[in-house]
Amino acid sequence: MRTILQYLLVILLFCSCAKEESVIFDLRASVDDISRIELRADHKTLLPNGMAKMEFYTFVYGTKEVVSYNKTEEDVYFTDTVKIEYLIPNDQLPSDYIKVYDPSGKELTDNVYSTTTEKAGTVLEFYAKGGAIESNRLPITVRPLPDESYEELVVPVVFHLLIPPATSGPSYDITSEYLEQTLQRMNDIFNRRMTADPNGGNVKVTFKLAEYDKAGIRLQEKGKNVVKLSASNIKQIDSWAEDNDDDLTIAYDKFIIKNWRSCLWNPEQYLNIWLTKYVSRGSETSDYYSYRAEFPTVMHSAYDLKSIPGLKVVTKDVFTLNDVESSFEIGVMVNYMAFLNPQTQGSNEFSLATALGKYYGLFLTQCDKYKNLNSDGDNDYCADTYNFDYGYYPSVFKANNLDGQPENDPTRPKEWFTSFGVMDRYSRKSSVSADQASRMRKVMLQCPSRWCYKSQFAFTGKK
């Protein structure tokens, strides 16, 4: 049967004028066909805390001589024999044939390694083996444990639901239980409870729904402030958007500031999150169509303004309700459709942790040009995160080359890694790195507009 199918395929090739060159591959393989094994890992560094785990991945290649059918410029067909390398599918090899080993030659269980005993700075070389063929030696550096001795912080949160009238399209509501679930997932991310990220960090922060409103009255539904918009409100917002290149976040921001008594609560006591029907098509995060967040703009005078690189801040020792000129100074705006249906963003799932990551000083990790890297050689001022061109890697497995051309800069070799971080596009979105956690803590400590955790008013109703 295989011979008949190959014969029919050859006939089709000779009858077609659309293809200039075709090759017939017969890529069935066995262990005898293995010519090379490549070993990759989640990252190049590992925290020795026992919770961080490094997973390894094997790629097995074979080479074969195959018949190539070509056509000359004069439409004369001819055959040739070429040698090609191809990736052998895992299901064509025995399940336990390729194994991964640590530097001592001990086989890894499930291709995963963790440690609590290796000293910082130790370089461990792992390898894979199948029969007599060994892979490349893959170095993994054990990094120092971060200082996580800082105190736990609790951030009071209020969600403002800006609900349009039925005449403007479908309305919506969100239960307090759903808000609680969303914060719980985010807390698990920031507190390293849902990840084995080899560089996962712990911010030691808990986001908690407010129990009292801005007047000190207990809320019927925790963390929820409903603002029902009128038809005239929507008309005004649309008009402001038209004046700002259809950027609806600017229009909603203007509406919130104008109607601050109903839409904005004291930033010294609450983290404000606005859920709106639409979100910007013009901001830095416009690719997501799901949120708008901005970096802090002020820093306490006790700290050097350059102590958190990448921030454009001025000195200010307090940040009160009277200082608010834009809602983005003291909260984030989220498209309610992304908030309710995070999978609507395709394989790049929306996470509220991404929006709040930026609010607390984290940059997105994707970068499309080498020239856009900063003086530290990355684009987010966190050494333990990779930069990458997401256009080439729309999955959780990526390499750090940009524009798909690592050979253009031999000093930056291609390194494969796994995306765990909430600031990565197309990612497991289950963690922040240790360096990102440290940066967030510095923002929380040094930036007065992020100090609502210092107040218990949202939980007690008493000043």
Coordinates of C-alpha atoms in Angstrom, one line a residue, residues 70-364:
N70 CA 12.8 18.8 -8.6
K71 CA 12.0 20.7 -11.7
T72 CA 14.4 22.8 -13.8
E73 CA 13.6 26.2 -15.3
E74 CA 12.9 24.3 -18.6
D75 CA 10.3 22.2 -16.8
V76 CA 12.4 19.1 -16.9
Y77 CA 11.9 16.9 -13.9
F78 CA 14.7 15.1 -12.2
T79 CA 15.4 13.3 -8.9
D80 CA 18.2 13.7 -6.4
T81 CA 19.1 12.2 -3.1
V82 CA 19.4 14.6 -0.2
K83 CA 20.3 14.2 3.5
I84 CA 17.9 15.9 6.0
E85 CA 17.7 16.1 9.8
Y86 CA 14.2 15.7 11.2
L87 CA 12.6 15.7 14.7
I88 CA 11.6 12.2 15.6
P89 CA 8.1 12.2 17.2
N90 CA 8.0 11.0 20.7
D91 CA 5.5 8.2 20.0
Q92 CA 8.0 6.5 17.6
L93 CA 10.4 5.8 20.5
P94 CA 10.1 3.6 23.5
S95 CA 8.6 5.8 26.3
D96 CA 11.6 5.2 28.7
Y97 CA 14.4 5.2 26.1
I98 CA 15.5 8.9 26.5
K99 CA 16.4 9.8 30.0
V100 CA 17.7 13.0 31.7
Y101 CA 20.6 12.8 34.3
D102 CA 22.0 15.2 36.9
P103 CA 25.7 15.9 37.1
S104 CA 26.3 12.8 39.2
G105 CA 24.7 10.6 36.7
K106 CA 21.5 10.1 38.6
E107 CA 18.4 9.8 36.5
L108 CA 15.8 12.6 37.1
T109 CA 12.3 11.5 38.1
D110 CA 9.8 12.9 35.5
N111 CA 12.7 15.0 34.1
V112 CA 12.4 17.5 37.0
Y113 CA 15.1 18.7 39.4
S114 CA 15.0 20.8 42.6
T115 CA 17.4 21.3 45.5
T116 CA 17.8 22.8 49.0
T117 CA 21.4 21.9 49.4
E118 CA 23.4 23.3 46.5
K119 CA 25.2 26.5 47.3
A120 CA 24.6 29.8 45.4
G121 CA 26.9 30.1 42.4
T122 CA 27.1 26.4 41.7
V123 CA 26.8 25.4 38.1
L124 CA 25.2 22.1 37.5
E125 CA 25.4 20.4 34.1
F126 CA 22.6 18.1 33.0
Y127 CA 22.4 15.8 30.0
A128 CA 20.1 13.4 28.3
K129 CA 21.0 10.0 26.9
G130 CA 19.5 7.4 24.7
G131 CA 21.5 4.3 24.1
A132 CA 25.0 5.4 23.2
I133 CA 24.0 8.9 22.2
E134 CA 24.3 11.8 24.7
S135 CA 22.9 15.3 24.4
N136 CA 24.6 18.6 24.9
R137 CA 25.6 19.4 28.5
L138 CA 23.1 22.0 29.7
P139 CA 24.4 24.3 32.5
I140 CA 22.0 25.4 35.2
T141 CA 23.3 28.0 37.8
V142 CA 22.0 27.9 41.4
R143 CA 21.2 31.4 42.4
P144 CA 21.2 33.0 45.8
L145 CA 17.9 32.9 47.8
P146 CA 16.2 36.3 47.8
D147 CA 15.6 38.2 51.0
E148 CA 11.9 37.6 51.7
S149 CA 12.0 38.7 55.3
Y150 CA 9.7 41.6 54.7
E151 CA 6.3 41.8 56.4
E152 CA 3.0 40.6 54.9
L153 CA 0.9 43.4 53.3
V154 CA -2.9 43.5 52.9
V155 CA -4.2 45.8 50.1
P156 CA -7.9 46.8 50.4
V157 CA -9.6 46.6 47.0
V158 CA -12.8 48.2 45.7
F159 CA -14.2 47.3 42.2
H160 CA -16.2 50.1 40.6
L161 CA -18.7 48.6 38.2
L162 CA -19.5 51.3 35.6
I163 CA -22.7 49.7 34.2
P164 CA -24.2 51.1 31.0
P165 CA -28.0 51.4 30.5
A166 CA -29.8 48.7 28.7
T167 CA -30.4 51.1 25.8
S168 CA -26.6 51.1 25.1
G169 CA -26.4 47.3 24.7
P170 CA -26.2 44.3 27.1
S171 CA -25.8 45.2 30.7
Y172 CA -23.8 43.1 33.2
D173 CA -23.3 42.4 36.9
I174 CA -20.6 40.7 38.8
T175 CA -21.1 39.0 42.1
S176 CA -18.9 39.6 45.2
E177 CA -18.1 35.9 45.1
Y178 CA -16.6 36.2 41.6
L179 CA -14.6 39.2 42.7
E180 CA -13.3 37.2 45.7
Q181 CA -12.3 34.3 43.4
T182 CA -10.4 36.6 41.1
L183 CA -8.5 38.1 44.0
Q184 CA -7.7 34.7 45.4
R185 CA -6.2 33.6 42.1
M186 CA -4.1 36.7 42.0
N187 CA -3.0 36.3 45.6
D188 CA -1.9 32.7 44.7
I189 CA 0.2 34.1 41.8
F190 CA 1.9 36.8 43.8
N191 CA 2.5 34.6 46.8
R192 CA 4.0 31.7 44.9
R193 CA 1.2 29.3 45.7
M194 CA 0.4 28.0 42.2
T195 CA 3.7 27.6 40.5
A196 CA 6.9 25.6 40.4
D197 CA 8.7 28.4 38.5
P198 CA 12.4 27.8 39.0
N199 CA 12.8 31.5 39.7
G200 CA 9.4 32.1 41.3
G201 CA 9.2 35.0 43.8
N202 CA 6.9 35.8 46.7
V203 CA 5.6 39.4 47.0
K204 CA 4.0 38.6 50.4
V205 CA 0.9 40.7 49.5
T206 CA -2.8 39.8 49.9
F207 CA -5.4 41.7 47.9
K208 CA -8.6 41.7 49.9
L209 CA -12.1 43.1 49.2
A210 CA -13.1 46.2 51.1
E211 CA -15.8 45.7 53.7
Y212 CA -16.7 49.3 54.3
D213 CA -17.5 52.1 51.9
K214 CA -15.8 55.5 51.8
A215 CA -18.3 56.8 54.4
G216 CA -17.5 54.0 56.8
I217 CA -20.8 52.1 56.1
R218 CA -20.6 48.3 55.8
L219 CA -21.0 47.2 52.2
Q220 CA -23.9 44.9 51.3
E221 CA -21.5 43.2 48.9
K222 CA -17.8 43.3 49.8
G223 CA -15.5 45.2 47.5
K224 CA -18.3 46.3 45.1
N225 CA -19.4 49.8 44.1
V226 CA -22.0 49.9 41.4
V227 CA -22.2 53.1 39.2
K228 CA -25.2 53.0 36.8
L229 CA -24.5 55.1 33.8
S230 CA -27.2 57.0 32.0
A231 CA -27.7 57.3 28.2
S232 CA -26.4 60.9 28.5
N233 CA -23.3 59.6 30.3
I234 CA -22.5 57.1 27.5
K235 CA -23.0 59.9 24.9
Q236 CA -20.6 62.1 26.8
I237 CA -18.0 59.3 27.1
D238 CA -18.3 58.5 23.4
S239 CA -17.8 62.2 22.6
W240 CA -14.7 62.4 24.7
A241 CA -13.3 59.3 23.1
E242 CA -13.8 60.8 19.6
D243 CA -11.8 63.8 20.7
N244 CA -9.0 61.5 21.8
D245 CA -8.5 59.2 18.7
D246 CA -11.2 56.8 19.9
D247 CA -9.3 56.0 23.1
L248 CA -12.1 55.1 25.5
T249 CA -9.8 54.7 28.5
I250 CA -9.1 58.5 28.3
A251 CA -12.8 59.1 28.0
Y252 CA -13.6 56.9 31.0
D253 CA -10.8 58.5 33.0
K254 CA -12.2 61.9 32.3
F255 CA -15.7 60.7 33.4
I256 CA -14.3 59.2 36.6
I257 CA -12.4 62.4 37.6
K258 CA -15.5 64.5 36.8
N259 CA -17.7 62.2 38.9
W260 CA -15.1 61.4 41.6
R261 CA -17.7 61.3 44.4
S262 CA -19.4 58.2 43.0
C263 CA -16.5 56.7 41.0
L264 CA -13.4 57.2 43.0
W265 CA -12.5 56.3 46.6
N266 CA -9.7 57.7 48.7
P267 CA -6.4 56.2 47.4
E268 CA -5.0 56.4 51.0
Q269 CA -7.6 53.7 51.9
Y270 CA -8.4 51.7 48.8
L271 CA -7.0 50.3 45.6
N272 CA -9.5 51.4 42.9
I273 CA -10.3 49.0 40.0
W274 CA -12.7 50.2 37.4
L275 CA -14.6 47.7 35.3
T276 CA -15.9 49.4 32.1
K277 CA -17.6 48.2 29.0
Y278 CA -14.7 49.1 26.7
V279 CA -11.0 49.6 27.0
S280 CA -8.4 51.5 25.0
R281 CA -7.2 51.0 21.5
G282 CA -4.4 53.5 22.0
S283 CA -2.4 52.6 25.1
E284 CA 0.9 50.7 25.5
T285 CA -1.2 47.6 26.3
S286 CA -3.6 48.0 23.4
D287 CA -2.6 44.6 22.1
Y288 CA -4.6 43.1 24.9
Y289 CA -7.8 45.2 24.5
S290 CA -8.4 44.3 28.1
Y291 CA -6.9 46.8 30.6
R292 CA -5.1 50.1 31.2
A293 CA -2.6 50.5 33.9
E294 CA 0.3 53.0 34.5
F295 CA 3.4 53.1 36.5
P296 CA 3.6 55.1 39.8
T297 CA 4.5 58.8 39.2
V298 CA 5.7 59.8 42.7
M299 CA 8.3 58.6 45.2
H300 CA 9.0 59.6 48.8
S301 CA 11.8 62.0 49.4
A302 CA 13.6 59.4 51.6
Y303 CA 14.6 57.5 48.4
D304 CA 16.6 58.2 45.4
L305 CA 14.4 58.9 42.4
K306 CA 16.5 56.6 40.3
S307 CA 16.4 53.7 42.9
I308 CA 13.8 51.9 40.8
P309 CA 15.1 52.1 37.2
G310 CA 12.6 52.7 34.4
L311 CA 10.2 54.8 36.5
K312 CA 9.6 58.5 35.8
V313 CA 8.8 59.9 39.2
V314 CA 8.9 63.1 41.1
T315 CA 9.3 63.6 44.9
K316 CA 6.1 63.6 46.9
D317 CA 5.8 62.5 50.5
V318 CA 2.0 61.9 50.6
F319 CA -0.6 61.2 47.9
T320 CA -4.1 62.1 48.9
L321 CA -7.5 62.4 47.1
N322 CA -6.7 66.0 46.4
D323 CA -3.6 65.0 44.5
V324 CA -5.5 62.8 42.0
E325 CA -5.5 64.2 38.5
S326 CA -6.0 61.0 36.7
S327 CA -7.6 57.7 37.7
F328 CA -4.6 55.8 36.4
E329 CA -2.5 57.4 39.2
I330 CA -4.3 55.4 41.8
G331 CA -5.9 52.3 40.1
V332 CA -6.4 50.2 37.0
M333 CA -9.1 50.1 34.4
V334 CA -10.3 46.7 33.1
N335 CA -12.6 45.7 30.2
Y336 CA -15.4 43.8 32.0
M337 CA -15.6 41.3 29.1
A338 CA -11.9 40.2 29.6
F339 CA -12.5 40.2 33.4
L340 CA -15.5 37.9 33.1
N341 CA -14.2 35.8 30.2
P342 CA -10.4 35.7 30.4
Q343 CA -10.2 33.1 27.6
T344 CA -11.7 35.5 25.2
Q345 CA -8.1 36.9 24.7
G346 CA -7.2 33.7 22.9
S347 CA -4.3 31.7 24.0
N348 CA -2.9 34.8 25.7
E349 CA -5.3 34.5 28.7
F350 CA -6.1 37.8 30.5
S351 CA -4.9 38.0 34.1
L352 CA -5.7 40.8 36.6
A353 CA -2.2 40.1 38.0
T354 CA -0.7 41.5 34.7
A355 CA -2.5 44.8 35.1
L356 CA -1.6 45.1 38.8
G357 CA 2.0 44.0 38.0
K358 CA 2.4 47.1 35.8
Y359 CA 0.6 49.2 38.4
Y360 CA 3.3 48.1 40.9
G361 CA 6.1 48.8 38.5
L362 CA 6.6 45.7 36.3
F363 CA 7.2 46.0 32.6
L364 CA 5.9 43.6 30.0

